[in-house]
Amino acid sequence: MPTHSAPALLTIVICNYNYAPYLGGAIDSALRQTAPGVRVMVIDDGSSDGSRDIILGYGDRIEAVFQPNGGQVSAYNHALRRLGTPCVIFLDADDQLQPDAAEAVLAAFAAGDYVKIQFRLEVMTADGTLTGVQVPQSSDVTDCGMRLRDGWLYPSPPGSGNAYRVDALRRIFPVPVTADNIHGADFYAIYGIALVGGVGSLDRPLGRYRVHRHTTAQTGRSDSASLSLANAEDALAGARQSARRWAILRGLAWERLGIVLPAEFLDFSAEKAHFATLLHGAPLTRRWHWFRHESSRYFHTIAANPFWSARKKLAVWCLTALCLVPVASISNRAVRYIANPLARAGY
């Protein structure tokens, strides 16, 4: 009698743009999944660095999609039009998954009524060295959809640490592609999905997140890159981009879901970006001025944070107070410690 293989339940979509040095590692990690029938789709966003040859080298083991350069939002839109599995992981081309990642998230989907399962990522440097840091720092996603309706962004890993139900994600996507909205597709996926249904969390690392930015410990300079974990120009630029994306998400939430979101969001990560940019390397008088006249929103995202324990709130308050120490080496170290988890690991 003929045998029939089990239907594919999950696709790992790798969105790539000029990441040839890392692309093979991402694809290999997707192909090594222990769960049966996992599909791998690679969307190349008009790369010019030899990525095409790497992709074609995998033959029919992957689904290769080549599109003109249009940015990450365009790639997500394209993928969601093509997907034929009920679940998806969007893996950044410089990141990697553990072999049992798909197996673990599929089991979690089967065990509960979730539209997203998130998991921790181990942070590695550009050359693949593990730092001992994991993200997110907090994995509490209790009532995150309700909190999001109040404007609170919940703790989530970067894009590679999330698995989604495709039917739910299609209620948010496609996202408009405009001149100022070509990147940050994971923002709409991560937060938009919580407006559609429940989010589950696996409190163990199932992947690796690569950080390309140099920290102060590595460079000996007090540059803005040391104030952010994310692969962005600087922390403040990332906060401003999040504000623009929130405005777009508000429009999508109303048009497609009938949900009214607040005009502004609340997120300690965004507030600490402003805090770190203003206070790192600043004279004592400037730091005092910030505490007395500009810090109310920063401290509100600590005191009222619905995802933090009282112990964590107290710890961040105490660390923030160290920024008033007149010794620059102490105050700057405190700023970096708050702003970037890698600073806590000596990077």
Coordinates of C-alpha atoms in Angstrom, one line a residue, residues 58-327:
Y58 CA 20.6 24.1 -2.0
G59 CA 18.5 23.0 -5.0
D60 CA 15.1 21.7 -4.2
R61 CA 15.8 21.3 -0.5
I62 CA 14.5 24.9 -0.2
E63 CA 12.0 27.1 -1.9
A64 CA 13.9 30.0 -3.4
V65 CA 12.2 33.3 -4.0
F66 CA 14.1 36.2 -5.6
Q67 CA 12.5 39.7 -5.5
P68 CA 13.8 43.2 -6.4
N69 CA 15.1 45.0 -3.4
G70 CA 12.0 46.3 -1.5
G71 CA 12.9 45.8 2.2
Q72 CA 11.8 43.5 5.0
V73 CA 8.1 44.6 5.0
S74 CA 7.9 43.6 1.3
A75 CA 9.6 40.3 2.0
Y76 CA 7.1 39.4 4.8
N77 CA 4.2 40.4 2.6
H78 CA 5.5 38.2 -0.2
A79 CA 6.1 35.2 2.1
L80 CA 2.6 35.4 3.6
R81 CA 1.1 35.3 0.1
R82 CA 2.9 32.1 -0.7
L83 CA 2.8 30.2 2.5
G84 CA 1.0 26.8 2.5
T85 CA 1.6 25.7 6.1
P86 CA -0.4 26.6 9.2
C87 CA 2.6 27.9 11.1
V88 CA 5.7 30.0 10.3
I89 CA 9.0 31.1 11.8
F90 CA 10.6 34.2 10.2
L91 CA 14.4 33.6 10.7
D92 CA 16.7 36.5 10.0
A93 CA 19.5 35.4 7.6
D94 CA 22.2 36.1 10.2
D95 CA 20.6 34.1 13.0
Q96 CA 20.2 30.4 13.6
L97 CA 17.7 27.9 15.1
Q98 CA 18.4 25.0 17.4
P99 CA 17.5 21.6 15.8
D100 CA 14.4 21.1 18.0
A101 CA 13.0 24.6 17.6
A102 CA 10.2 23.7 15.2
E103 CA 9.4 20.6 17.2
A104 CA 9.1 22.6 20.4
V105 CA 6.9 25.3 19.0
L106 CA 4.6 22.9 17.2
A107 CA 4.1 21.0 20.5
A108 CA 3.3 24.3 22.2
F109 CA 0.8 25.3 19.5
A110 CA -0.9 21.9 19.9
A111 CA -1.1 22.3 23.7
G112 CA -2.9 25.6 23.8
D113 CA -5.0 28.1 21.8
Y114 CA -2.2 30.4 20.7
V115 CA -1.5 32.5 17.7
K116 CA 2.2 33.0 18.6
I117 CA 4.8 31.1 20.5
Q118 CA 7.9 32.9 21.4
F119 CA 11.2 31.5 22.8
R120 CA 14.5 32.8 24.1
L121 CA 17.5 33.5 21.9
E122 CA 21.1 33.2 22.9
V123 CA 23.0 36.3 21.9
M124 CA 26.2 35.8 19.8
T125 CA 28.8 38.2 18.4
A126 CA 29.4 38.8 14.7
D127 CA 31.8 35.9 14.6
G128 CA 29.4 33.5 16.3
T129 CA 30.9 33.6 19.8
L130 CA 28.2 33.1 22.5
T131 CA 28.0 35.9 25.0
G132 CA 26.1 34.2 27.8
V133 CA 23.2 36.7 27.3
Q134 CA 19.7 35.6 26.4
V135 CA 16.8 37.7 25.1
P136 CA 14.2 38.6 26.1
Q137 CA 15.3 39.4 29.6
S138 CA 11.7 38.8 30.8
S139 CA 9.4 36.2 29.4
D140 CA 6.1 37.2 31.1
V141 CA 3.4 37.5 28.4
T142 CA 0.4 37.3 30.7
D143 CA -2.5 39.2 29.3
C144 CA -0.2 40.8 26.7
G145 CA -3.0 41.4 24.3
M146 CA -5.1 43.3 26.9
R147 CA -2.0 45.3 27.9
L148 CA -1.2 46.1 24.3
R149 CA -4.7 47.6 24.0
D150 CA -3.6 49.9 26.8
G151 CA -0.5 50.8 24.9
W152 CA 2.1 48.5 26.7
L153 CA 4.5 46.7 24.4
Y154 CA 5.1 43.3 25.9
P155 CA 8.6 41.6 26.3
S156 CA 9.4 39.7 23.1
P157 CA 12.5 38.3 21.5
P158 CA 13.7 39.7 18.2
G159 CA 12.0 38.4 15.0
S160 CA 13.8 35.1 14.9
G161 CA 12.5 34.0 18.3
N162 CA 8.8 33.9 17.3
A163 CA 6.6 31.3 15.6
Y164 CA 3.1 32.4 14.3
R165 CA -0.1 30.9 13.1
V166 CA -0.3 32.0 9.5
D167 CA -4.1 32.6 9.4
A168 CA -3.8 35.0 12.4
L169 CA -0.8 36.8 10.9
R170 CA -2.7 37.4 7.6
R171 CA -5.2 39.4 9.6
I172 CA -2.4 42.0 10.1
F173 CA -0.5 41.6 6.8
P174 CA 0.0 42.8 4.2
V175 CA 1.6 45.9 5.7
P176 CA 1.8 49.0 3.5
V177 CA 5.2 49.5 2.0
T178 CA 6.2 53.1 1.7
A179 CA 9.5 55.1 1.5
D180 CA 9.7 55.3 5.3
N181 CA 8.2 51.9 6.0
I182 CA 10.4 49.3 4.3
H183 CA 12.0 47.7 7.5
G184 CA 10.7 46.5 10.8
A185 CA 8.2 44.0 9.6
D186 CA 8.8 42.0 12.8
F187 CA 7.3 44.9 14.8
Y188 CA 4.0 44.5 13.1
A189 CA 4.1 40.7 13.4
I190 CA 5.2 40.6 17.1
Y191 CA 2.7 43.2 18.4
G192 CA -0.1 42.9 15.8
I193 CA -0.5 39.2 16.5
A194 CA -1.2 39.8 20.2
L195 CA -4.3 41.7 19.1
V196 CA -5.6 38.6 17.4
G197 CA -5.2 35.9 20.0
G198 CA -3.1 34.4 22.8
V199 CA 0.7 34.4 23.0
G200 CA 2.6 31.5 24.6
S201 CA 6.2 31.6 25.8
L202 CA 8.9 28.9 26.0
D203 CA 11.4 29.8 28.7
R204 CA 14.4 28.3 27.1
P205 CA 16.7 29.2 24.2
L206 CA 15.8 27.7 20.8
G207 CA 17.9 29.9 18.6
R208 CA 20.8 32.3 18.4
Y209 CA 20.6 36.1 17.7
R210 CA 23.7 37.7 16.1
V211 CA 24.7 41.2 17.2
H212 CA 27.0 43.0 14.7
R213 CA 27.4 46.3 16.6
H214 CA 30.7 46.8 18.6
T215 CA 30.3 47.5 22.3
T216 CA 32.5 49.9 24.3
A217 CA 34.4 47.1 25.9
Q218 CA 35.4 45.8 22.4
T219 CA 36.2 49.2 20.9
G220 CA 37.4 51.3 23.8
R221 CA 35.1 54.1 22.6
S222 CA 32.0 55.5 24.2
D223 CA 30.0 55.2 21.0
S224 CA 26.2 55.0 20.7
A225 CA 26.4 51.4 19.5
S226 CA 27.3 50.3 23.1
L227 CA 24.0 51.6 24.3
S228 CA 21.9 49.2 22.3
L229 CA 21.6 45.5 21.8
A230 CA 19.8 45.7 18.5
N231 CA 21.5 45.9 15.1
A232 CA 20.6 49.5 14.5
E233 CA 22.5 52.7 14.0
D234 CA 21.8 53.7 17.6
A235 CA 19.3 53.2 20.3
L236 CA 17.5 56.5 19.8
A237 CA 17.0 55.9 16.1
G238 CA 15.4 52.6 17.0
A239 CA 13.0 54.2 19.4
R240 CA 11.9 56.8 16.8
Q241 CA 11.3 54.0 14.3
S242 CA 9.2 52.2 16.8
A243 CA 7.1 55.3 17.3
R244 CA 6.4 55.5 13.5
R245 CA 5.6 51.8 13.3
W246 CA 3.2 52.1 16.2
A247 CA 1.3 54.8 14.3
I248 CA 1.0 52.4 11.3
L249 CA 0.0 49.5 13.6
R250 CA -2.8 51.7 15.0
G251 CA -4.2 52.2 11.6
L252 CA -4.0 48.5 10.7
A253 CA -5.6 47.6 14.0
W254 CA -8.6 49.9 13.4
E255 CA -9.0 49.1 9.7
R256 CA -8.7 45.3 9.9
L257 CA -9.7 44.5 13.5
G258 CA -11.8 47.3 14.7
I259 CA -9.5 47.9 17.6
V260 CA -8.6 51.4 18.9
L261 CA -5.1 51.6 20.2
P262 CA -3.7 54.6 22.2
A263 CA -1.9 57.4 20.3
E264 CA 1.3 56.5 22.1
F265 CA 2.8 53.3 23.3
L266 CA 4.6 52.6 26.6
D267 CA 7.8 50.6 26.6
F268 CA 10.8 50.7 28.8
S269 CA 13.1 49.8 26.0
A270 CA 12.2 53.0 24.1
E271 CA 12.4 55.1 27.2
K272 CA 15.8 53.7 28.2
A273 CA 17.1 54.6 24.7
H274 CA 16.2 58.3 25.3
F275 CA 17.7 58.0 28.8
A276 CA 20.9 56.4 27.7
T277 CA 21.5 58.8 24.7
L278 CA 21.0 61.9 26.9
L279 CA 22.9 60.8 30.0
H280 CA 25.8 58.7 28.7
G281 CA 28.9 60.9 28.9
A282 CA 26.8 63.9 30.0
P283 CA 28.0 66.3 32.7
L284 CA 26.5 66.0 36.1
T285 CA 24.4 69.2 35.7
R286 CA 22.8 67.7 32.6
R287 CA 22.0 64.4 34.4
W288 CA 20.4 66.3 37.3
H289 CA 18.3 68.3 34.9
W290 CA 17.0 65.1 33.3
F291 CA 16.1 63.6 36.7
R292 CA 14.3 66.7 37.8
H293 CA 12.5 67.7 34.6
E294 CA 12.5 65.0 31.9
S295 CA 12.4 61.6 33.6
S296 CA 8.7 61.2 34.4
R297 CA 7.9 58.9 31.5
Y298 CA 11.0 56.9 32.0
F299 CA 10.1 56.2 35.7
H300 CA 6.5 55.6 34.8
T301 CA 7.5 52.7 32.5
I302 CA 9.3 51.2 35.5
A303 CA 6.8 51.8 38.3
A304 CA 3.7 50.9 36.2
N305 CA 5.3 48.1 34.1
P306 CA 2.7 45.3 34.2
F307 CA 5.3 42.7 33.1
W308 CA 7.9 43.3 35.8
S309 CA 8.2 42.1 39.4
A310 CA 8.6 44.5 42.3
R311 CA 12.2 43.3 42.7
K312 CA 13.1 44.2 39.2
K313 CA 11.5 47.6 39.4
L314 CA 13.5 48.3 42.6
A315 CA 16.7 47.1 41.0
V316 CA 16.3 49.4 37.9
W317 CA 15.4 52.4 40.1
C318 CA 18.6 51.8 42.2
L319 CA 20.8 51.5 39.0
T320 CA 19.2 54.6 37.6
A321 CA 20.1 56.5 40.8
L322 CA 23.8 55.6 40.2
C323 CA 23.7 57.8 37.2
L324 CA 23.8 60.8 39.6
V325 CA 27.2 59.7 41.0
P326 CA 29.7 62.5 40.1
V327 CA 32.3 59.9 39.1

